[in-house]
Amino acid sequence: MSGREILNAHEIDSIITRLAFQVIEKCQDIGKMKLIGIKRRGAILADRIAHKINEFKKTSVDVGYLDITLYRDDLSEISDFPKILGTEINFDIKGKSIFLVDDVIFTGRTVRAAMDAITDLGRPKKIVFVALIDRGHRELPIQPDFTGKYVPTSLDEKINVMLKEIDAIDSVTIEKM
Amino acid sequence: MSYTKKDLVGMKDLTKDEILFILDQAEKFKEINKREVKKVPTLKGKTIVNLFFEPSTRTRTSFEIAGKRLSADTINFSSSSSSTTKGETLIDTVKNIESMNSDIFVVRHAYSGSVKFIAENTKAGVVNAGDGTNEHPTQALLDLLTIKEHKKKLEGLNVAIIGDITHSRVARSNIWAMNKLGINVKLFGPKTMLPKETAPFGCYIASNMEEAVEDCDVIMMLRIQKERMSTVLLPSDREYAKFFGLNKSKLKKAKGDCIIMHPGPINRGVELSSELADCKQSVILDQVENGVAVRMAALYIVANNI
């Protein structure tokens, strides 16, 4: 782990619980609620939020996983080969309240791409955006509806969200690049 | 793992990891083809030119659909209407189209090696859509994807490739790829349609149809390509069907869950009986479906490297 820890495992869990309640409060008709996580870490967070909702509401909320690689507007500018991870959404989007989940919101371009991808799959009733961390520096007029933690950063800082499903630890750190 | 070449010329040039990477990416593209809106904006603004110096309908259509589903502008250029028939050289034709700021060429040509030659002489990305009797890499990739889907694995499978091996670029691309992936390949066909030197392929040559299909997981029948034969290599379609065609009784020698493949178009009743072409074990239409996903993956990968 590198950088200064700003959230530990317990704090992440508490934030996810709060976000789950905010999602429940926002959506009156739980039957029309669908969670979509942006791959990879947003997908894990969506699973965790869904798990909490299922526990509290004794229900089973559908979760989908979105790969936004094919919708990026910077394919020619990025150096690493953008590997397609695949979208797995096995429910109908049309008329549903979509809760879009990601780990960090930064420029807003990922969320824009995600909204484009979702609307290509159908016309949802609404899209609500849930972010674990908002680090600022928006380049598009996009704001999360629910934020786990607002972390003011400078552009030379990096936020690392680590989740035990892929990183073996739950932690959020901030580091200088 | 990724793919760093600007072209996809042949399976012979690829490593095992590169092949598996393209297959993995193609699997992901399949989901798009099942959507109501079968389109993503990935290659918006890119121009793909289908340079077909040899007639083809299904491969060209498959590439055209693939390009369009990625939002690229796809343009078809066929030899009958091209300046090559007026005496212009191949490279001049390519350079002219390149000057119109084309990004990717999908090339089919009757001469083996021509696609590699084009790739070496253009800044655009080049995807081989079949060159002479040399290679047809996207066909091999779609075959491998279809096999992987049905058998859930590739390594250790027994595959028989039967028919006109000499004239088949499909066979060549498949053999190169399958050898790298640890698939056991058996070849069979009339002596006149087997290459004189089979040693470079490193495949077992069966001596009769029963031996060829015995214990197979996959039987890949090839089309008799009369248009590529310079002399008559088989006495009659009827005799070919009797000794080298696949029918129900010969299929019994293979494994019970053996799948039947064919690159199309099928000469029904010659290399494959109609009854088998349409049976449950036939995955011919799955191959066609997978062709679009494989070509989307190929175009996407090449576009990222130019």
Coordinates of C-alpha atoms in Angstrom, one line a residue:
Chain A
M1 CA 0.0 0.0 0.0
S2 CA 1.4 3.4 -0.9
G3 CA 0.3 6.9 0.1
R4 CA -1.6 8.2 3.0
E5 CA -4.7 6.3 4.0
I6 CA -7.9 8.4 4.0
L7 CA -10.4 5.5 4.5
N8 CA -9.9 2.2 6.2
A9 CA -11.9 -1.0 5.8
H10 CA -14.4 -0.1 8.6
E11 CA -14.9 3.4 7.2
I12 CA -15.5 2.1 3.7
D13 CA -18.1 -0.3 5.1
S14 CA -19.9 2.4 7.0
I15 CA -19.9 4.6 3.9
I16 CA -21.4 1.8 1.8
T17 CA -24.1 1.3 4.4
R18 CA -25.0 5.0 4.2
L19 CA -25.0 5.0 0.4
A20 CA -27.3 1.9 0.5
F21 CA -29.8 3.8 2.7
Q22 CA -29.6 6.9 0.5
V23 CA -30.3 4.7 -2.6
I24 CA -33.3 3.1 -0.8
E25 CA -34.6 6.6 0.2
K26 CA -34.3 7.9 -3.3
C27 CA -36.1 5.0 -4.9
Q28 CA -39.7 4.5 -3.8
D29 CA -40.4 1.6 -6.1
I30 CA -37.7 -0.9 -5.2
G31 CA -38.9 -3.3 -7.9
K32 CA -37.8 -0.8 -10.5
M33 CA -34.4 -0.2 -8.9
K34 CA -31.4 -1.5 -10.8
L35 CA -27.8 -1.1 -9.8
I36 CA -25.1 -0.8 -12.4
G37 CA -21.4 -0.7 -11.4
I38 CA -18.7 0.6 -13.7
K39 CA -16.0 -2.0 -14.1
R40 CA -13.9 -2.9 -12.3
R41 CA -14.1 -1.3 -8.8
G42 CA -17.5 0.3 -9.3
A43 CA -18.9 -3.1 -10.1
I44 CA -17.6 -4.4 -6.7
L45 CA -19.1 -1.4 -4.9
A46 CA -22.4 -2.0 -6.7
D47 CA -22.4 -5.6 -5.5
R48 CA -21.7 -4.5 -1.9
I49 CA -24.5 -1.8 -2.0
A50 CA -26.9 -4.3 -3.4
H51 CA -26.0 -6.8 -0.7
K52 CA -26.8 -4.1 2.0
I53 CA -30.1 -3.2 0.3
N54 CA -31.1 -6.9 0.1
E55 CA -30.4 -7.3 3.8
F56 CA -32.4 -4.3 4.9
K57 CA -35.3 -4.6 2.5
K58 CA -35.4 -8.4 2.3
T59 CA -35.4 -8.3 -1.4
S60 CA -33.2 -9.1 -4.3
V61 CA -32.0 -6.1 -6.4
D62 CA -30.6 -6.7 -9.8
V63 CA -27.0 -5.7 -10.4
G64 CA -25.3 -5.2 -13.8
Y65 CA -21.7 -4.5 -14.7
L66 CA -20.8 -1.9 -17.3
D67 CA -17.6 -1.8 -19.3
I68 CA -17.2 1.8 -20.7
T69 CA -14.0 1.1 -22.7
L70 CA -15.9 1.2 -26.0
Y71 CA -17.4 4.5 -25.1
R72 CA -14.3 6.4 -24.1
D73 CA -13.5 9.6 -26.0
D74 CA -9.8 9.3 -25.4
L75 CA -8.9 6.0 -27.1
S76 CA -6.2 7.6 -29.3
E77 CA -4.6 9.4 -26.4
I78 CA -4.2 6.7 -23.8
S79 CA -0.9 4.8 -23.7
D80 CA -2.1 1.5 -22.3
F81 CA -4.0 -0.8 -24.5
P82 CA -7.6 -0.5 -23.5
K83 CA -8.7 -4.0 -22.9
I84 CA -12.4 -4.8 -23.2
L85 CA -13.7 -6.2 -20.0
G86 CA -17.3 -6.8 -21.2
T87 CA -20.7 -5.5 -20.2
E88 CA -22.9 -7.9 -18.2
I89 CA -26.4 -6.4 -17.9
N90 CA -29.0 -9.1 -17.9
F91 CA -32.1 -7.0 -17.3
D92 CA -34.2 -4.5 -19.2
I93 CA -33.1 -0.9 -18.7
K94 CA -36.3 0.6 -20.1
G95 CA -38.3 2.5 -17.6
K96 CA -36.1 1.6 -14.7
S97 CA -34.4 3.7 -12.1
I98 CA -30.7 3.1 -12.7
F99 CA -28.2 3.7 -9.8
L100 CA -24.9 4.0 -11.5
V101 CA -21.9 3.3 -9.1
D102 CA -18.2 4.1 -9.4
D103 CA -15.3 4.3 -7.1
V104 CA -14.0 7.7 -7.9
I105 CA -15.4 10.7 -9.9
F106 CA -12.7 12.9 -11.3
T107 CA -13.2 14.7 -14.7
G108 CA -16.7 13.3 -15.2
R109 CA -15.8 11.7 -18.6
T110 CA -16.2 8.1 -17.4
V111 CA -19.7 8.9 -16.1
R112 CA -20.6 10.6 -19.4
A113 CA -19.4 7.5 -21.3
A114 CA -21.3 5.3 -18.9
M115 CA -24.5 7.3 -19.4
D116 CA -24.0 7.0 -23.2
A117 CA -23.6 3.2 -22.9
I118 CA -26.6 2.8 -20.7
T119 CA -28.9 4.8 -23.0
D120 CA -27.8 2.7 -25.9
L121 CA -29.2 -0.3 -24.0
G122 CA -32.6 1.3 -23.5
R123 CA -34.3 4.4 -22.1
P124 CA -34.2 4.3 -18.3
K125 CA -36.7 6.4 -16.2
K126 CA -33.7 8.1 -14.5
I127 CA -30.1 7.6 -13.8
V128 CA -28.7 8.4 -10.3
F129 CA -25.0 8.5 -9.8
V130 CA -23.3 7.2 -6.7
A131 CA -19.6 7.7 -6.1
L132 CA -17.4 6.4 -3.3
I133 CA -14.9 9.3 -3.6
D134 CA -15.3 12.7 -5.3
R135 CA -11.9 14.1 -5.9
G136 CA -13.0 17.2 -7.9
H137 CA -11.5 18.6 -11.1
R138 CA -14.6 18.1 -13.2
E139 CA -14.2 18.8 -17.0
L140 CA -17.9 18.1 -17.7
P141 CA -21.0 19.4 -15.9
I142 CA -21.6 16.2 -14.0
Q143 CA -22.1 15.7 -10.3
P144 CA -22.8 12.7 -8.2
D145 CA -26.1 12.4 -6.5
F146 CA -24.6 10.6 -3.6
T147 CA -20.9 10.8 -2.5
G148 CA -19.2 8.6 0.0
K149 CA -16.5 11.1 0.8
Y150 CA -15.4 14.4 -0.9
V151 CA -11.6 14.5 -1.0
P152 CA -10.2 17.8 -2.4
T153 CA -7.1 16.9 -4.4
S154 CA -4.5 18.6 -6.5
L155 CA -3.9 17.4 -10.0
D156 CA -0.6 15.8 -9.1
E157 CA -2.2 13.6 -6.5
K158 CA -3.7 10.2 -7.1
I159 CA -6.6 8.4 -5.3
N160 CA -6.1 4.6 -4.9
V161 CA -9.3 2.7 -4.1
M162 CA -8.4 -0.8 -3.1
L163 CA -11.1 -3.4 -2.5
K164 CA -10.4 -6.8 -1.1
E165 CA -12.1 -8.7 -4.0
I166 CA -9.2 -7.7 -6.3
D167 CA -6.7 -5.9 -4.1
A168 CA -6.8 -8.2 -1.0
I169 CA -7.5 -5.1 1.2
D170 CA -10.2 -2.5 1.7
S171 CA -8.5 0.9 1.8
V172 CA -8.5 4.3 0.1
T173 CA -5.2 6.2 0.0
I174 CA -4.0 9.5 -1.5
E175 CA -0.5 9.8 -2.9
K176 CA 1.7 12.3 -4.8
M177 CA 2.5 11.2 -8.3
Chain B
M1 CA -1.1 -9.3 -22.4
S2 CA -2.0 -7.2 -25.4
Y3 CA -1.4 -6.9 -29.1
T4 CA 1.0 -4.4 -30.4
K5 CA 1.2 -4.9 -34.1
K6 CA -0.6 -2.5 -36.5
D7 CA -1.7 -5.4 -38.7
L8 CA -3.3 -8.8 -38.5
V9 CA -1.7 -10.6 -41.5
G10 CA -1.6 -14.3 -40.4
M11 CA -1.8 -16.7 -37.6
K12 CA 1.7 -17.8 -38.3
D13 CA 3.0 -14.4 -37.0
L14 CA 1.0 -14.6 -33.8
T15 CA 2.0 -16.0 -30.4
K16 CA -0.2 -18.2 -28.4
D17 CA -0.9 -15.3 -26.0
E18 CA -1.8 -13.0 -28.8
I19 CA -4.3 -15.5 -30.2
L20 CA -5.9 -16.0 -26.8
F21 CA -6.0 -12.3 -26.2
I22 CA -7.9 -11.7 -29.5
L23 CA -10.3 -14.5 -28.7
D24 CA -10.9 -13.1 -25.2
Q25 CA -11.7 -9.7 -26.7
A26 CA -13.9 -11.2 -29.4
E27 CA -16.0 -12.9 -26.6
K28 CA -16.6 -9.5 -25.1
F29 CA -17.8 -8.1 -28.4
K30 CA -20.5 -10.8 -28.8
E31 CA -22.7 -9.0 -26.2
I32 CA -23.0 -5.9 -28.5
N33 CA -24.3 -8.0 -31.3
K34 CA -27.2 -9.2 -29.2
R35 CA -28.3 -5.7 -28.2
E36 CA -31.3 -4.0 -29.7
V37 CA -29.0 -1.1 -30.7
K38 CA -26.1 -3.0 -32.1
K39 CA -23.6 -0.1 -32.2
V40 CA -20.9 1.4 -30.0
P41 CA -19.1 4.7 -30.8
T42 CA -15.6 3.2 -30.4
L43 CA -14.2 3.8 -34.0
K44 CA -16.3 6.9 -34.7
G45 CA -14.3 9.0 -37.2
K46 CA -12.2 6.1 -38.5
T47 CA -12.3 5.1 -42.1
I48 CA -12.1 1.4 -43.0
V49 CA -11.7 0.4 -46.6
N50 CA -12.6 -3.1 -47.6
L51 CA -10.2 -3.7 -50.5
F52 CA -11.5 -6.8 -52.1
F53 CA -9.5 -7.8 -55.2
E54 CA -11.2 -11.1 -55.2
P55 CA -15.0 -11.6 -55.0
S56 CA -16.4 -12.4 -51.6
T57 CA -19.8 -11.7 -50.1
R58 CA -19.9 -13.2 -46.7
T59 CA -16.4 -12.2 -45.5
R60 CA -16.9 -8.7 -46.9
T61 CA -20.3 -8.3 -45.3
S62 CA -19.1 -9.6 -42.0
F63 CA -16.2 -7.1 -42.0
E64 CA -18.6 -4.3 -43.1
I65 CA -21.1 -5.1 -40.3
A66 CA -18.2 -5.3 -37.8
G67 CA -16.9 -1.9 -38.9
K68 CA -20.3 -0.3 -38.8
R69 CA -21.1 -1.7 -35.4
L70 CA -18.0 0.0 -34.1
S71 CA -19.3 3.3 -35.8
A72 CA -16.4 3.4 -38.3
D73 CA -17.1 4.6 -41.9
T74 CA -16.7 1.5 -44.0
I75 CA -16.2 1.7 -47.7
N76 CA -16.2 -1.2 -50.1
F77 CA -13.7 -1.3 -53.0
S78 CA -14.0 -4.2 -55.4
S79 CA -11.5 -5.2 -58.0
S80 CA -14.0 -5.2 -60.9
S81 CA -14.5 -1.5 -60.5
S82 CA -10.9 -0.6 -59.5
S83 CA -8.0 0.8 -61.5
T84 CA -6.0 -2.4 -61.1
T85 CA -8.1 -3.6 -64.0
K86 CA -6.8 -0.6 -65.9
G87 CA -3.2 -1.5 -65.2
E88 CA -2.5 0.4 -62.0
T89 CA -0.1 -1.3 -59.7
L90 CA -1.4 -2.7 -56.4
I91 CA 0.7 -0.4 -54.3
D92 CA -0.4 2.7 -56.3
T93 CA -4.0 1.7 -55.7
V94 CA -3.3 1.3 -51.9
K95 CA -1.3 4.6 -51.8
N96 CA -4.1 6.5 -53.5
I97 CA -6.7 5.2 -51.1
E98 CA -4.3 5.8 -48.2
S99 CA -4.0 9.5 -49.3
M100 CA -7.7 9.8 -48.7
N101 CA -6.8 9.4 -45.0
S102 CA -8.0 5.9 -44.6
D103 CA -7.2 4.3 -41.3
I104 CA -7.6 0.5 -41.9
F105 CA -7.5 -1.6 -45.0
V106 CA -9.3 -5.0 -44.9
V107 CA -7.7 -6.8 -47.8
R108 CA -8.5 -9.9 -49.8
H109 CA -6.4 -10.8 -52.8
A110 CA -5.9 -13.8 -54.9
Y111 CA -2.1 -13.8 -54.5
S112 CA -0.5 -15.3 -51.4
G113 CA 1.7 -12.8 -49.6
S114 CA 0.0 -9.8 -51.2
V115 CA -1.6 -8.6 -47.9
K116 CA 1.8 -8.7 -46.1
F117 CA 3.3 -6.7 -49.0
I118 CA 0.5 -4.1 -48.7
A119 CA 0.9 -4.0 -44.9
E120 CA 4.6 -3.3 -45.3
N121 CA 3.9 -0.4 -47.7
T122 CA 1.2 1.5 -45.9
K123 CA 0.9 3.5 -42.7
A124 CA -2.7 2.3 -42.3
G125 CA -3.6 -0.8 -40.3
V126 CA -4.1 -3.9 -42.4
V127 CA -6.3 -6.9 -41.7
N128 CA -6.0 -9.9 -43.9
A129 CA -9.3 -11.1 -45.2
G130 CA -7.7 -14.0 -47.2
D131 CA -4.7 -14.0 -49.4
G132 CA -4.5 -16.6 -52.1
T133 CA -3.8 -20.0 -50.6
N134 CA -1.8 -18.5 -47.7
E135 CA -3.9 -17.4 -44.7
H136 CA -7.3 -16.3 -43.6
P137 CA -6.7 -15.3 -40.0
T138 CA -10.1 -14.0 -39.0
Q139 CA -11.7 -17.2 -40.2
A140 CA -9.3 -19.3 -38.0
L141 CA -10.1 -17.0 -35.1
L142 CA -13.8 -17.4 -35.5
D143 CA -13.4 -21.1 -35.8
L144 CA -11.4 -21.2 -32.6
L145 CA -13.9 -19.0 -30.8
T146 CA -16.7 -21.3 -31.9
I147 CA -14.7 -24.4 -30.7
K148 CA -13.9 -22.7 -27.4
E149 CA -17.6 -21.9 -26.9
H150 CA -18.8 -25.4 -27.5
K151 CA -15.9 -27.3 -25.9
K152 CA -15.1 -24.9 -23.1
K153 CA -11.4 -25.4 -23.8
L154 CA -8.9 -25.6 -26.7
E155 CA -5.8 -27.4 -25.4
G156 CA -5.8 -31.1 -25.9
L157 CA -8.8 -31.3 -28.3
N158 CA -8.7 -33.6 -31.4
V159 CA -9.5 -31.8 -34.6
A160 CA -9.8 -33.2 -38.1
I161 CA -9.5 -30.9 -41.1
I162 CA -10.8 -32.7 -44.1
G163 CA -10.8 -31.7 -47.8
D164 CA -8.8 -29.5 -50.1
I165 CA -5.8 -28.7 -47.8
T166 CA -3.6 -27.5 -50.6
H167 CA -5.9 -24.7 -51.7
S168 CA -7.3 -23.8 -48.3
R169 CA -6.0 -20.7 -46.6
V170 CA -8.6 -21.5 -43.9
A171 CA -6.8 -24.8 -43.2
R172 CA -3.4 -23.1 -43.1
S173 CA -4.4 -20.4 -40.7
N174 CA -6.2 -23.0 -38.5
I175 CA -3.2 -25.4 -38.5
W176 CA -0.7 -22.6 -37.5
A177 CA -3.0 -21.5 -34.7
M178 CA -4.0 -24.9 -33.4
N179 CA -0.4 -26.1 -33.2
K180 CA 0.4 -23.1 -31.0
L181 CA -2.7 -23.7 -28.8
G182 CA -1.9 -27.4 -28.2
I183 CA -4.7 -28.8 -30.3
N184 CA -4.1 -32.1 -32.0
V185 CA -4.7 -31.7 -35.7
K186 CA -5.3 -34.6 -38.2
L187 CA -5.5 -33.8 -41.9
F188 CA -7.2 -35.8 -44.6
G189 CA -8.1 -35.3 -48.2
P190 CA -7.5 -36.6 -51.7
K191 CA -3.7 -37.1 -52.4
T192 CA -4.1 -34.5 -55.1
M193 CA -5.3 -32.0 -52.6
L194 CA -2.7 -32.5 -49.9
P195 CA 0.5 -30.5 -50.0
K196 CA 3.5 -32.4 -51.2
E197 CA 5.4 -31.3 -48.1
T198 CA 3.2 -31.8 -45.0
A199 CA 6.0 -31.9 -42.5
P200 CA 6.0 -28.1 -41.8
F201 CA 2.5 -28.4 -40.6
G202 CA 3.4 -30.9 -38.0
C203 CA 0.1 -32.7 -38.3
Y204 CA -0.9 -36.3 -38.6
I205 CA -2.1 -37.3 -42.1
A206 CA -4.9 -39.8 -41.9
S207 CA -5.1 -42.5 -44.6
N208 CA -8.9 -42.8 -44.8
M209 CA -12.0 -41.0 -43.7
E210 CA -12.8 -43.4 -40.8
E211 CA -9.3 -42.9 -39.4
A212 CA -9.6 -39.1 -39.9
V213 CA -12.8 -38.7 -37.9
E214 CA -12.0 -41.3 -35.2
D215 CA -12.1 -39.9 -31.7
C216 CA -12.5 -36.3 -32.9
D217 CA -14.0 -33.5 -30.9
V218 CA -14.2 -31.3 -33.9
I219 CA -14.5 -32.1 -37.6
M220 CA -13.8 -29.2 -39.9
M221 CA -14.9 -29.9 -43.5
L222 CA -13.4 -27.7 -46.2
R223 CA -15.0 -26.5 -49.4
I224 CA -13.8 -27.8 -52.7
Q225 CA -12.5 -24.7 -54.3
K226 CA -12.7 -25.4 -58.0
E227 CA -11.9 -21.8 -58.7
R228 CA -8.4 -22.2 -57.2
M229 CA -7.5 -25.4 -58.9
S230 CA -5.5 -25.0 -62.0
T231 CA -6.1 -28.6 -63.1
V232 CA -8.8 -31.1 -62.4
L233 CA -7.9 -32.7 -59.1
L234 CA -10.9 -34.9 -58.5
P235 CA -12.8 -37.3 -60.8
S236 CA -16.3 -36.3 -59.9
D237 CA -18.3 -34.7 -57.1
R238 CA -20.0 -38.1 -56.5
E239 CA -16.7 -39.9 -56.0
Y240 CA -15.4 -37.1 -53.7
A241 CA -18.6 -37.4 -51.6
K242 CA -18.1 -41.2 -51.3
F243 CA -14.5 -41.1 -50.2
F244 CA -13.9 -37.7 -48.6
G245 CA -17.4 -36.4 -47.8
L246 CA -18.9 -36.6 -44.3
N247 CA -22.1 -38.4 -43.7
K248 CA -24.0 -39.8 -40.7
S249 CA -22.3 -43.3 -40.8
K250 CA -18.8 -41.9 -40.9
L251 CA -19.6 -39.4 -38.1
K252 CA -20.3 -42.3 -35.8
K253 CA -16.5 -42.9 -35.5
A254 CA -16.1 -39.5 -33.9
K255 CA -16.9 -38.6 -30.3
G256 CA -20.6 -38.4 -29.5
D257 CA -20.5 -34.7 -28.9
C258 CA -18.3 -33.9 -31.9
I259 CA -19.1 -30.7 -33.6
I260 CA -19.1 -30.2 -37.4
M261 CA -17.7 -27.0 -38.9
H262 CA -17.5 -25.6 -42.4
P263 CA -16.2 -22.2 -43.5
G264 CA -19.0 -22.0 -46.1
P265 CA -20.4 -21.8 -48.6
I266 CA -21.2 -25.5 -48.4
N267 CA -21.4 -27.7 -51.5
R268 CA -24.3 -29.7 -50.1
G269 CA -24.0 -33.4 -50.8
V270 CA -20.3 -33.2 -51.8
E271 CA -18.1 -32.4 -48.7
L272 CA -21.0 -32.5 -46.3
S273 CA -24.4 -34.2 -46.5
S274 CA -27.4 -31.9 -46.1
E275 CA -28.6 -33.9 -43.2
L276 CA -25.4 -33.2 -41.3
A277 CA -25.1 -29.6 -42.4
D278 CA -28.4 -28.9 -40.6
C279 CA -28.1 -31.2 -37.7
K280 CA -27.7 -30.3 -34.0
Q281 CA -23.9 -31.0 -34.1
S282 CA -23.4 -28.6 -36.9
V283 CA -22.1 -25.2 -35.7
I284 CA -21.8 -23.6 -39.1
L285 CA -24.2 -20.7 -38.3
D286 CA -22.4 -20.1 -35.0
Q287 CA -19.2 -19.7 -37.0
V288 CA -20.9 -17.0 -39.1
E289 CA -22.3 -15.3 -36.0
N290 CA -18.9 -15.4 -34.3
G291 CA -17.3 -14.0 -37.4
V292 CA -18.7 -10.5 -36.7
A293 CA -17.5 -10.5 -33.1
V294 CA -14.0 -11.7 -34.2
R295 CA -13.8 -9.0 -36.9
M296 CA -14.9 -6.3 -34.4
A297 CA -12.2 -7.4 -32.1
A298 CA -9.6 -7.4 -34.9
L299 CA -10.6 -3.9 -36.1
Y300 CA -10.6 -2.6 -32.6
I301 CA -7.2 -4.0 -31.8
V302 CA -5.6 -2.8 -35.0
A303 CA -7.2 0.7 -34.7
N304 CA -5.6 1.1 -31.3
N305 CA -2.2 0.3 -32.7
I306 CA -2.1 2.7 -35.7

